[in-house]
PDB file of C-alpha atoms and ligand atoms in Angstrom:
ATOM      1  CA  MET E 235       0.218   0.027  -0.069  1.00 96.00           C
ATOM      2  CA  LEU E 236       0.940   3.509  -1.023  1.00 98.00           C
ATOM      3  CA  VAL E 237      -0.611   6.650   0.765  1.00 98.00           C
ATOM      4  CA  VAL E 238       1.043   9.726  -0.986  1.00 98.00           C
ATOM      5  CA  GLY E 239      -0.175  13.326   0.634  1.00 98.00           C
ATOM      6  CA  ASN E 240      -0.970  15.845  -2.379  1.00 98.00           C
ATOM      7  CA  TRP E 241      -0.376  19.283  -0.738  1.00 98.00           C
ATOM      8  CA  LYS E 242      -1.272  21.262  -4.130  1.00 98.00           C
ATOM      9  CA  MET E 243      -0.134  25.022  -3.666  1.00 98.00           C
ATOM     10  CA  HIS E 244      -0.897  25.263   0.438  1.00 98.00           C
ATOM     11  CA  GLY E 245       1.584  25.656   2.819  1.00 97.00           C
ATOM     12  CA  ASP E 246       4.493  28.174   4.291  1.00 98.00           C
ATOM     13  CA  TRP E 247       7.980  27.307   6.251  1.00 98.00           C
ATOM     14  CA  GLY E 248       6.104  27.175   9.735  1.00 98.00           C
ATOM     15  CA  SER E 249       3.332  25.060   9.128  1.00 98.00           C
ATOM     16  CA  ASN E 250       5.036  22.942   6.988  1.00 98.00           C
ATOM     17  CA  ALA E 251       7.671  22.569   9.775  1.00 98.00           C
ATOM     18  CA  GLN E 252       4.845  21.108  12.116  1.00 98.00           C
ATOM     19  CA  ARG E 253       3.209  18.878   9.506  1.00 98.00           C
ATOM     20  CA  LEU E 254       6.461  17.272   8.943  1.00 98.00           C
ATOM     21  CA  GLN E 255       7.609  17.274  12.066  1.00 98.00           C
ATOM     22  CA  ALA E 256       4.344  15.483  13.005  1.00 98.00           C
ATOM     23  CA  LEU E 257       4.929  12.349  10.228  1.00 98.00           C
ATOM     24  CA  HIS E 258       8.038  12.251  10.506  1.00 98.00           C
ATOM     25  CA  GLN E 259       7.586  11.774  14.738  1.00 97.00           C
ATOM     26  CA  GLN E 260       4.498   9.391  14.728  1.00 97.00           C
ATOM     27  CA  TRP E 261       4.779   7.198  11.533  1.00 97.00           C
ATOM     28  CA  VAL E 262       6.511   4.314  12.216  1.00 93.00           C
ATOM     29  CA  ALA E 263       8.253   2.685   9.586  1.00 84.00           C
ATOM     30  CA  GLN E 264       5.668  -0.331   8.184  1.00 84.00           C
ATOM     31  CA  PRO E 265       6.571  -2.666   5.736  1.00 90.00           C
ATOM     32  CA  SER E 266       2.969  -2.486   4.337  1.00 95.00           C
ATOM     33  CA  VAL E 267       2.820   0.784   3.955  1.00 97.00           C
ATOM     34  CA  THR E 268       4.765   3.514   2.798  1.00 97.00           C
ATOM     35  CA  LEU E 269       3.565   7.010   3.186  1.00 98.00           C
ATOM     36  CA  ALA E 270       4.983  10.259   1.122  1.00 98.00           C
ATOM     37  CA  VAL E 271       4.212  13.490   0.871  1.00 98.00           C
ATOM     38  CA  CYS E 272       4.248  15.921  -2.552  1.00 99.00           C
ATOM     39  CA  VAL E 273       4.816  19.213  -1.432  1.00 98.00           C
ATOM     40  CA  PRO E 274       5.550  22.912  -3.536  1.00 98.00           C
ATOM     41  CA  SER E 275       8.779  22.533  -5.414  1.00 98.00           C
ATOM     42  CA  PRO E 276      10.387  25.487  -2.759  1.00 98.00           C
ATOM     43  CA  TYR E 277       9.831  22.929   0.175  1.00 98.00           C
ATOM     44  CA  LEU E 278      11.513  19.927  -1.512  1.00 98.00           C
ATOM     45  CA  GLY E 279      14.783  21.157   0.470  1.00 98.00           C
ATOM     46  CA  GLN E 280      12.695  21.569   3.853  1.00 98.00           C
ATOM     47  CA  ALA E 281      10.605  18.245   3.223  1.00 98.00           C
ATOM     48  CA  GLN E 282      14.302  16.296   2.855  1.00 98.00           C
ATOM     49  CA  GLN E 283      16.082  18.215   6.181  1.00 98.00           C
ATOM     50  CA  ALA E 284      12.725  17.349   7.746  1.00 98.00           C
ATOM     51  CA  LEU E 285      12.206  13.714   7.132  1.00 98.00           C
ATOM     52  CA  GLN E 286      15.428  12.615   5.678  1.00 97.00           C
ATOM     53  CA  HIS E 287      16.197  10.333   8.918  1.00 96.00           C
ATOM     54  CA  GLY E 288      13.103   8.402   8.854  1.00 96.00           C
ATOM     55  CA  VAL E 289      11.137   6.320   6.920  1.00 96.00           C
ATOM     56  CA  VAL E 290       8.164   9.297   5.403  1.00 98.00           C
ATOM     57  CA  ALA E 291       9.135   9.618   1.693  1.00 98.00           C
ATOM     58  CA  TRP E 292       8.400  12.720  -0.159  1.00 98.00           C
ATOM     59  CA  GLY E 293       7.426  14.086  -3.278  1.00 98.00           C
ATOM     60  CA  ALA E 294       7.386  17.246  -5.650  1.00 98.00           C
ATOM     61  CA  GLN E 295       4.040  17.691  -7.745  1.00 98.00           C
ATOM     62  CA  ASP E 296       5.716  18.368 -11.184  1.00 98.00           C
ATOM     63  CA  VAL E 297       8.586  18.297 -13.432  1.00 98.00           C
ATOM     64  CA  SER E 298       9.829  19.442 -16.807  1.00 98.00           C
ATOM     65  CA  ALA E 299       9.883  16.849 -19.713  1.00 98.00           C
ATOM     66  CA  HIS E 300      13.080  18.427 -20.570  1.00 98.00           C
ATOM     67  CA  ALA E 301      16.238  17.474 -19.230  1.00 97.00           C
ATOM     68  CA  GLY E 302      17.985  20.672 -19.694  1.00 96.00           C
ATOM     69  CA  GLY E 303      17.810  24.433 -20.830  1.00 97.00           C
ATOM     70  CA  ALA E 304      16.485  27.569 -21.806  1.00 98.00           C
ATOM     71  CA  TYR E 305      12.875  26.833 -19.972  1.00 98.00           C
ATOM     72  CA  THR E 306      12.234  29.328 -17.417  1.00 98.00           C
ATOM     73  CA  GLY E 307      10.551  28.823 -14.941  1.00 97.00           C
ATOM     74  CA  GLU E 308      10.797  24.408 -15.060  1.00 98.00           C
ATOM     75  CA  VAL E 309      12.066  22.152 -13.041  1.00 98.00           C
ATOM     76  CA  SER E 310      14.192  19.342 -14.073  1.00 98.00           C
ATOM     77  CA  ALA E 311      13.758  16.101 -12.607  1.00 98.00           C
ATOM     78  CA  ALA E 312      17.480  15.915 -11.768  1.00 98.00           C
ATOM     79  CA  MET E 313      16.979  19.170 -10.148  1.00 98.00           C
ATOM     80  CA  LEU E 314      14.064  17.141  -7.831  1.00 98.00           C
ATOM     81  CA  ALA E 315      16.471  14.387  -7.294  1.00 98.00           C
ATOM     82  CA  ASP E 316      19.229  16.818  -5.840  1.00 98.00           C
ATOM     83  CA  PHE E 317      16.655  16.980  -3.037  1.00 98.00           C
ATOM     84  CA  GLY E 318      16.377  13.217  -2.829  1.00 98.00           C
ATOM     85  CA  THR E 319      12.410  13.732  -4.172  1.00 98.00           C
ATOM     86  CA  ARG E 320      10.966  10.272  -4.781  1.00 98.00           C
ATOM     87  CA  TYR E 321       8.583  10.449  -6.287  1.00 98.00           C
ATOM     88  CA  VAL E 322       6.600  13.037  -8.389  1.00 98.00           C
ATOM     89  CA  LEU E 323       3.356  13.530  -9.547  1.00 98.00           C
ATOM     90  CA  VAL E 324       2.667  13.872 -13.065  1.00 98.00           C
ATOM     91  CA  GLY E 325      -0.479  14.897 -14.921  1.00 98.00           C
ATOM     92  CA  HIS E 326      -2.333  15.610 -11.771  1.00 98.00           C
ATOM     93  CA  SER E 327      -6.090  16.838 -13.401  1.00 98.00           C
ATOM     94  CA  GLU E 328      -5.400  20.471 -12.179  1.00 97.00           C
ATOM     95  CA  ARG E 329      -2.277  20.523 -14.832  1.00 98.00           C
ATOM     96  CA  ARG E 330      -4.195  18.773 -17.720  1.00 97.00           C
ATOM     97  CA  GLN E 331      -6.826  21.365 -17.307  1.00 96.00           C
ATOM     98  CA  TYR E 332      -4.809  24.410 -16.443  1.00 97.00           C
ATOM     99  CA  HIS E 333      -1.840  24.346 -17.881  1.00 97.00           C
ATOM    100  CA  GLY E 334      -3.003  22.641 -21.422  1.00 97.00           C
ATOM    101  CA  GLU E 335      -0.995  18.967 -20.761  1.00 98.00           C
ATOM    102  CA  THR E 336      -1.877  16.555 -23.063  1.00 97.00           C
ATOM    103  CA  SER E 337      -1.217  12.917 -22.106  1.00 97.00           C
ATOM    104  CA  GLU E 338       1.456  12.749 -24.577  1.00 97.00           C
ATOM    105  CA  HIS E 339       3.159  15.745 -22.898  1.00 98.00           C
ATOM    106  CA  VAL E 340       2.202  13.649 -19.389  1.00 98.00           C
ATOM    107  CA  ALA E 341       3.895  10.662 -20.480  1.00 98.00           C
ATOM    108  CA  ALA E 342       7.240  12.891 -21.538  1.00 98.00           C
ATOM    109  CA  LYS E 343       7.313  14.136 -17.560  1.00 98.00           C
ATOM    110  CA  ALA E 344       7.134  10.541 -16.603  1.00 98.00           C
ATOM    111  CA  GLN E 345       9.981   9.506 -18.759  1.00 98.00           C
ATOM    112  CA  ALA E 346      11.921  12.481 -17.715  1.00 98.00           C
ATOM    113  CA  ALA E 347      11.486  11.455 -14.092  1.00 98.00           C
ATOM    114  CA  LEU E 348      12.180   7.779 -14.173  1.00 98.00           C
ATOM    115  CA  HIS E 349      15.427   8.644 -16.238  1.00 98.00           C
ATOM    116  CA  ALA E 350      16.572  10.213 -12.715  1.00 98.00           C
ATOM    117  CA  GLY E 351      15.411   7.237 -10.605  1.00 98.00           C
ATOM    118  CA  ILE E 352      12.137   9.017  -9.504  1.00 98.00           C
ATOM    119  CA  THR E 353       8.864   7.397  -9.530  1.00 98.00           C
ATOM    120  CA  PRO E 354       6.569   8.888 -11.747  1.00 98.00           C
ATOM    121  CA  ILE E 355       2.890   8.924  -9.749  1.00 99.00           C
ATOM    122  CA  VAL E 356       0.547   9.288 -13.392  1.00 98.00           C
ATOM    123  CA  CYS E 357      -2.630  10.659 -12.893  1.00 98.00           C
ATOM    124  CA  VAL E 358      -5.776   9.978 -14.742  1.00 98.00           C
ATOM    125  CA  GLY E 359      -9.200  10.583 -14.306  1.00 98.00           C
ATOM    126  CA  GLU E 360     -12.624  12.024 -16.483  1.00 98.00           C
ATOM    127  CA  SER E 361     -14.700  14.630 -16.107  1.00 96.00           C
ATOM    128  CA  LEU E 362     -17.998  14.761 -14.996  1.00 95.00           C
ATOM    129  CA  ALA E 363     -19.487  15.059 -18.294  1.00 96.00           C
ATOM    130  CA  GLN E 364     -17.483  12.371 -19.723  1.00 97.00           C
ATOM    131  CA  ARG E 365     -18.952  10.242 -16.904  1.00 96.00           C
ATOM    132  CA  GLN E 366     -22.573  11.116 -17.669  1.00 95.00           C
ATOM    133  CA  ALA E 367     -21.495  10.125 -21.271  1.00 97.00           C
ATOM    134  CA  GLN E 368     -20.692   7.119 -20.291  1.00 97.00           C
ATOM    135  CA  GLN E 369     -16.705   7.765 -21.412  1.00 98.00           C
ATOM    136  CA  THR E 370     -14.738   7.152 -18.339  1.00 98.00           C
ATOM    137  CA  GLU E 371     -13.275   3.926 -19.631  1.00 98.00           C
ATOM    138  CA  ALA E 372     -12.250   5.390 -23.096  1.00 98.00           C
ATOM    139  CA  VAL E 373     -10.605   8.407 -20.950  1.00 98.00           C
ATOM    140  CA  VAL E 374      -8.467   6.516 -18.667  1.00 98.00           C
ATOM    141  CA  LEU E 375      -7.456   4.160 -21.250  1.00 98.00           C
ATOM    142  CA  SER E 376      -6.686   6.803 -23.672  1.00 98.00           C
ATOM    143  CA  GLN E 377      -4.374   8.872 -20.975  1.00 98.00           C
ATOM    144  CA  LEU E 378      -2.825   5.274 -19.907  1.00 98.00           C
ATOM    145  CA  GLY E 379      -2.231   4.361 -23.037  1.00 98.00           C
ATOM    146  CA  ALA E 380      -0.107   7.605 -24.279  1.00 97.00           C
ATOM    147  CA  VAL E 381       2.408   6.591 -20.965  1.00 98.00           C
ATOM    148  CA  LEU E 382       2.744   3.250 -21.960  1.00 98.00           C
ATOM    149  CA  GLU E 383       3.303   3.725 -25.069  1.00 98.00           C
ATOM    150  CA  ALA E 384       6.001   5.886 -24.133  1.00 97.00           C
ATOM    151  CA  LEU E 385       7.624   4.126 -21.197  1.00 97.00           C
ATOM    152  CA  GLY E 386       7.049   0.806 -22.948  1.00 97.00           C
ATOM    153  CA  GLU E 387       9.001  -1.765 -19.938  1.00 97.00           C
ATOM    154  CA  GLN E 388       9.890   0.849 -17.889  1.00 97.00           C
ATOM    155  CA  ALA E 389       6.103   1.403 -17.042  1.00 98.00           C
ATOM    156  CA  LEU E 390       6.390  -1.405 -14.276  1.00 98.00           C
ATOM    157  CA  ALA E 391       8.594   1.807 -12.554  1.00 98.00           C
ATOM    158  CA  MET E 392       5.559   3.931 -12.455  1.00 98.00           C
ATOM    159  CA  VAL E 393       2.658   4.108  -9.970  1.00 98.00           C
ATOM    160  CA  LEU E 394      -1.114   4.980 -11.445  1.00 98.00           C
ATOM    161  CA  ALA E 395      -3.525   7.186  -9.824  1.00 98.00           C
ATOM    162  CA  TYR E 396      -7.218   7.171 -10.728  1.00 98.00           C
ATOM    163  CA  GLU E 397      -8.882  10.499  -9.880  1.00 98.00           C
ATOM    164  CA  PRO E 398     -12.400  11.435 -11.161  1.00 98.00           C
ATOM    165  CA  ILE E 399     -12.208  14.711 -11.496  1.00 97.00           C
ATOM    166  CA  TRP E 400     -15.993  15.549 -10.045  1.00 96.00           C
ATOM    167  CA  SER E 401     -13.973  13.872  -6.568  1.00 95.00           C
ATOM    168  CA  ILE E 402     -11.270  16.095  -6.523  1.00 94.00           C
ATOM    169  CA  GLY E 403     -11.481  19.113  -3.584  1.00 90.00           C
ATOM    170  CA  THR E 404     -15.566  18.501  -3.845  1.00 91.00           C
ATOM    171  CA  GLY E 405     -16.013  16.126  -0.561  1.00 87.00           C
ATOM    172  CA  GLN E 406     -17.741  13.745  -3.398  1.00 88.00           C
ATOM    173  CA  THR E 407     -16.105  10.547  -3.127  1.00 89.00           C
ATOM    174  CA  ALA E 408     -16.195   8.285  -5.832  1.00 90.00           C
ATOM    175  CA  THR E 409     -18.545   4.984  -4.153  1.00 95.00           C
ATOM    176  CA  ALA E 410     -16.435   2.263  -3.307  1.00 96.00           C
ATOM    177  CA  GLU E 411     -18.139   0.236  -6.241  1.00 96.00           C
ATOM    178  CA  GLN E 412     -17.489   3.154  -8.712  1.00 96.00           C
ATOM    179  CA  ALA E 413     -13.608   3.267  -8.200  1.00 97.00           C
ATOM    180  CA  GLN E 414     -13.079  -0.544  -8.204  1.00 98.00           C
ATOM    181  CA  ALA E 415     -14.616  -0.973 -11.386  1.00 98.00           C
ATOM    182  CA  VAL E 416     -12.147   2.288 -12.832  1.00 98.00           C
ATOM    183  CA  HIS E 417      -9.396   0.325 -11.545  1.00 98.00           C
ATOM    184  CA  ALA E 418     -10.202  -2.935 -12.873  1.00 98.00           C
ATOM    185  CA  VAL E 419     -10.258  -1.670 -16.379  1.00 98.00           C
ATOM    186  CA  LEU E 420      -7.099   0.246 -15.529  1.00 98.00           C
ATOM    187  CA  ARG E 421      -5.526  -2.718 -14.196  1.00 98.00           C
ATOM    188  CA  THR E 422      -6.707  -5.407 -16.993  1.00 98.00           C
ATOM    189  CA  ARG E 423      -4.678  -2.842 -19.414  1.00 98.00           C
ATOM    190  CA  LEU E 424      -1.514  -2.800 -17.548  1.00 98.00           C
ATOM    191  CA  ARG E 425      -1.909  -6.396 -17.480  1.00 98.00           C
ATOM    192  CA  GLN E 426      -2.264  -6.690 -21.196  1.00 98.00           C
ATOM    193  CA  HIS E 427       0.971  -4.516 -20.820  1.00 98.00           C
ATOM    194  CA  GLY E 428       2.547  -6.915 -18.863  1.00 97.00           C
ATOM    195  CA  ALA E 429       2.587  -4.971 -15.946  1.00 98.00           C
ATOM    196  CA  ALA E 430      -0.015  -5.706 -13.394  1.00 97.00           C
ATOM    197  CA  THR E 431       1.945  -4.998 -10.402  1.00 97.00           C
ATOM    198  CA  VAL E 432       2.305  -1.181 -10.966  1.00 98.00           C
ATOM    199  CA  PRO E 433       0.256   0.309  -7.939  1.00 98.00           C
ATOM    200  CA  LEU E 434      -2.918   1.646  -8.413  1.00 98.00           C
ATOM    201  CA  LEU E 435      -4.118   4.680  -6.018  1.00 98.00           C
ATOM    202  CA  TYR E 436      -7.308   5.994  -5.568  1.00 98.00           C
ATOM    203  CA  GLY E 437      -7.805   9.926  -4.900  1.00 98.00           C
ATOM    204  CA  GLY E 438     -10.601  12.317  -4.516  1.00 97.00           C
ATOM    205  CA  SER E 439     -11.882  13.840  -1.621  1.00 96.00           C
ATOM    206  CA  VAL E 440     -10.306  10.835   0.732  1.00 97.00           C
ATOM    207  CA  ASN E 441     -10.552  11.222   3.941  1.00 97.00           C
ATOM    208  CA  PRO E 442     -10.271   9.060   7.462  1.00 97.00           C
ATOM    209  CA  SER E 443     -13.535   8.363   7.489  1.00 96.00           C
ATOM    210  CA  ASN E 444     -14.059   6.843   3.466  1.00 96.00           C
ATOM    211  CA  VAL E 445     -10.492   5.347   3.012  1.00 97.00           C
ATOM    212  CA  ALA E 446     -11.448   2.138   4.658  1.00 97.00           C
ATOM    213  CA  GLY E 447     -13.630   1.536   1.868  1.00 97.00           C
ATOM    214  CA  LEU E 448     -12.048   2.169  -0.954  1.00 97.00           C
ATOM    215  CA  LEU E 449      -8.575   0.362   0.269  1.00 97.00           C
ATOM    216  CA  ALA E 450     -10.690  -3.074   0.993  1.00 97.00           C
ATOM    217  CA  GLN E 451     -11.333  -2.938  -2.702  1.00 97.00           C
ATOM    218  CA  PRO E 452      -9.143  -5.648  -4.804  1.00 97.00           C
ATOM    219  CA  ASP E 453      -7.690  -3.482  -7.290  1.00 98.00           C
ATOM    220  CA  ILE E 454      -6.957  -0.159  -4.906  1.00 98.00           C
ATOM    221  CA  ASN E 455      -3.420  -0.195  -3.732  1.00 98.00           C
ATOM    222  CA  GLY E 456      -3.091   3.326  -1.555  1.00 98.00           C
ATOM    223  CA  ALA E 457      -4.800   6.911  -1.654  1.00 98.00           C
ATOM    224  CA  LEU E 458      -3.773  10.224  -3.213  1.00 98.00           C
ATOM    225  CA  VAL E 459      -5.043  12.363  -1.143  1.00 98.00           C
ATOM    226  CA  GLY E 460      -5.319  16.589  -1.119  1.00 98.00           C
ATOM    227  CA  GLY E 461      -7.456  18.202   1.473  1.00 97.00           C
ATOM    228  CA  ALA E 462      -7.081  15.827   4.774  1.00 98.00           C
ATOM    229  CA  SER E 463      -3.232  15.606   3.411  1.00 98.00           C
ATOM    230  CA  LEU E 464      -2.986  19.222   4.863  1.00 98.00           C
ATOM    231  CA  LYS E 465      -3.852  18.238   8.737  1.00 98.00           C
ATOM    232  CA  ALA E 466      -1.120  15.759   9.850  1.00 98.00           C
ATOM    233  CA  ASP E 467      -3.523  13.776  12.153  1.00 98.00           C
ATOM    234  CA  ASP E 468      -6.096  13.059   9.333  1.00 98.00           C
ATOM    235  CA  PHE E 469      -3.166  12.072   7.165  1.00 98.00           C
ATOM    236  CA  LEU E 470      -1.851   9.698   9.714  1.00 98.00           C
ATOM    237  CA  ALA E 471      -4.985   8.162  10.135  1.00 98.00           C
ATOM    238  CA  ILE E 472      -5.307   7.195   6.457  1.00 98.00           C
ATOM    239  CA  GLY E 473      -1.929   5.776   6.810  1.00 97.00           C
ATOM    240  CA  GLN E 474      -3.093   3.830   9.609  1.00 96.00           C
ATOM    241  CA  ALA E 475      -6.403   2.654   7.739  1.00 96.00           C
ATOM    242  CA  ALA E 476      -3.987   1.245   4.915  1.00 97.00           C
ATOM    243  CA  LEU E 477      -2.123  -0.534   7.800  1.00 96.00           C
ATOM    244  CA  SER E 478      -5.339  -2.017   8.829  1.00 94.00           C
ATOM    245  CA  ALA E 479      -6.380  -3.047   5.203  1.00 94.00           C
ATOM    246  CA  ALA E 480      -3.026  -4.217   4.186  1.00 92.00           C
ATOM    247  CA  ALA E 481      -3.322  -6.773   7.051  1.00 90.00           C
ATOM    248  CA  LEU E 482      -6.674  -8.017   5.826  1.00 84.00           C
TER     249      LEU E 482
HETATM  250  P1  LIG P 677      -8.683  16.106  -2.659  1.00 70.22           P
HETATM  251  O1  LIG P 677      -7.660  15.672  -3.812  1.00 70.22           O
HETATM  252  O2  LIG P 677      -8.531  14.561  -2.207  1.00 70.22           O
HETATM  253  O3  LIG P 677      -8.544  17.347  -1.706  1.00 70.22           O
HETATM  254  O4  LIG P 677     -10.075  15.420  -3.765  1.00 70.22           O
HETATM  255  C1  LIG P 677      -6.919  14.814  -4.816  1.00 70.22           C
HETATM  256  C2  LIG P 677      -5.826  15.271  -6.028  1.00 70.22           C
HETATM  257  O5  LIG P 677      -5.983  16.499  -5.656  1.00 70.22           O
HETATM  258  O6  LIG P 677      -4.545  14.461  -5.274  1.00 70.22           O
END
C-alpha cells in the first residue's frame, strides 16, 4: 500500500515544519505501507531536512519533460533528485486543465522522472460530463495508453492514480464500487502491458472515514490525498487505515 499526500499550492515554512515533524515523529516504519508527501517544489529541501532520517518519503507535484536548457520556470527531474525526491505527480488533472498538458506531454514527464530515478505517479481521471456521457473507460484508457506507449517496459516502475475530476476537492468521493470498477479496467490494461504489479491509487476527497472502504477493494493499492493531507492527524489516520487494510 502507498499513501501519498498532495499538498497542492498550500503551506508555508512554519506550518510545513509542524506538519513534517508530526509525520516524522508519529509514523513508524511499516513494511506493508509507504507514506509520502508531495510538497511544492520550493519546500523540497525543507521536506528533505525534516524527513531524511525517517521513513516518510517526499515528492514533487510536477516535473519538466526536458532534461535542461532554456525553459524558464521549469524544474528538471535531476534537480528534484538533488533533493532526495522519491516521487513526482505527473498529469494531475489540475495540470491537464489549467496548463494544457496533453497525455503525450504527461508521458514525456513520466519518462523524464524515471530517467532521473524518480517514481512518477501518473494521474488519470474523467470529468463529470465525461462520466455522464459513459466515456469514463475510454478517457482513462487513452490517458494511460499514451504513457504505456512512451514508457514501454519501464512502465513497471511507475505508480498509477485514478482521480475522477468530479471528486477532487468536492467532498464527493467515488463509491468504493465506482472506484473499483475503473481500477479493474486499468488493471486489465496494465496486465496486457506486462505491468499488472503497478500500484493503483485512488484519489478524490479521500478522508479518514471513507478510506477503509476504498482500500478494501481488490484493485485499490493506496490513496492520493489532497485536502486531508494538510492535517497531520487526518493523514496519519489514513496511513493507519492502510495498515489495517494491508493486514486483511
Ligand atoms: P482531494 O484532492 O483529496 O482534496 O480531493 C486529491 C488530489 O487532487 O490529488
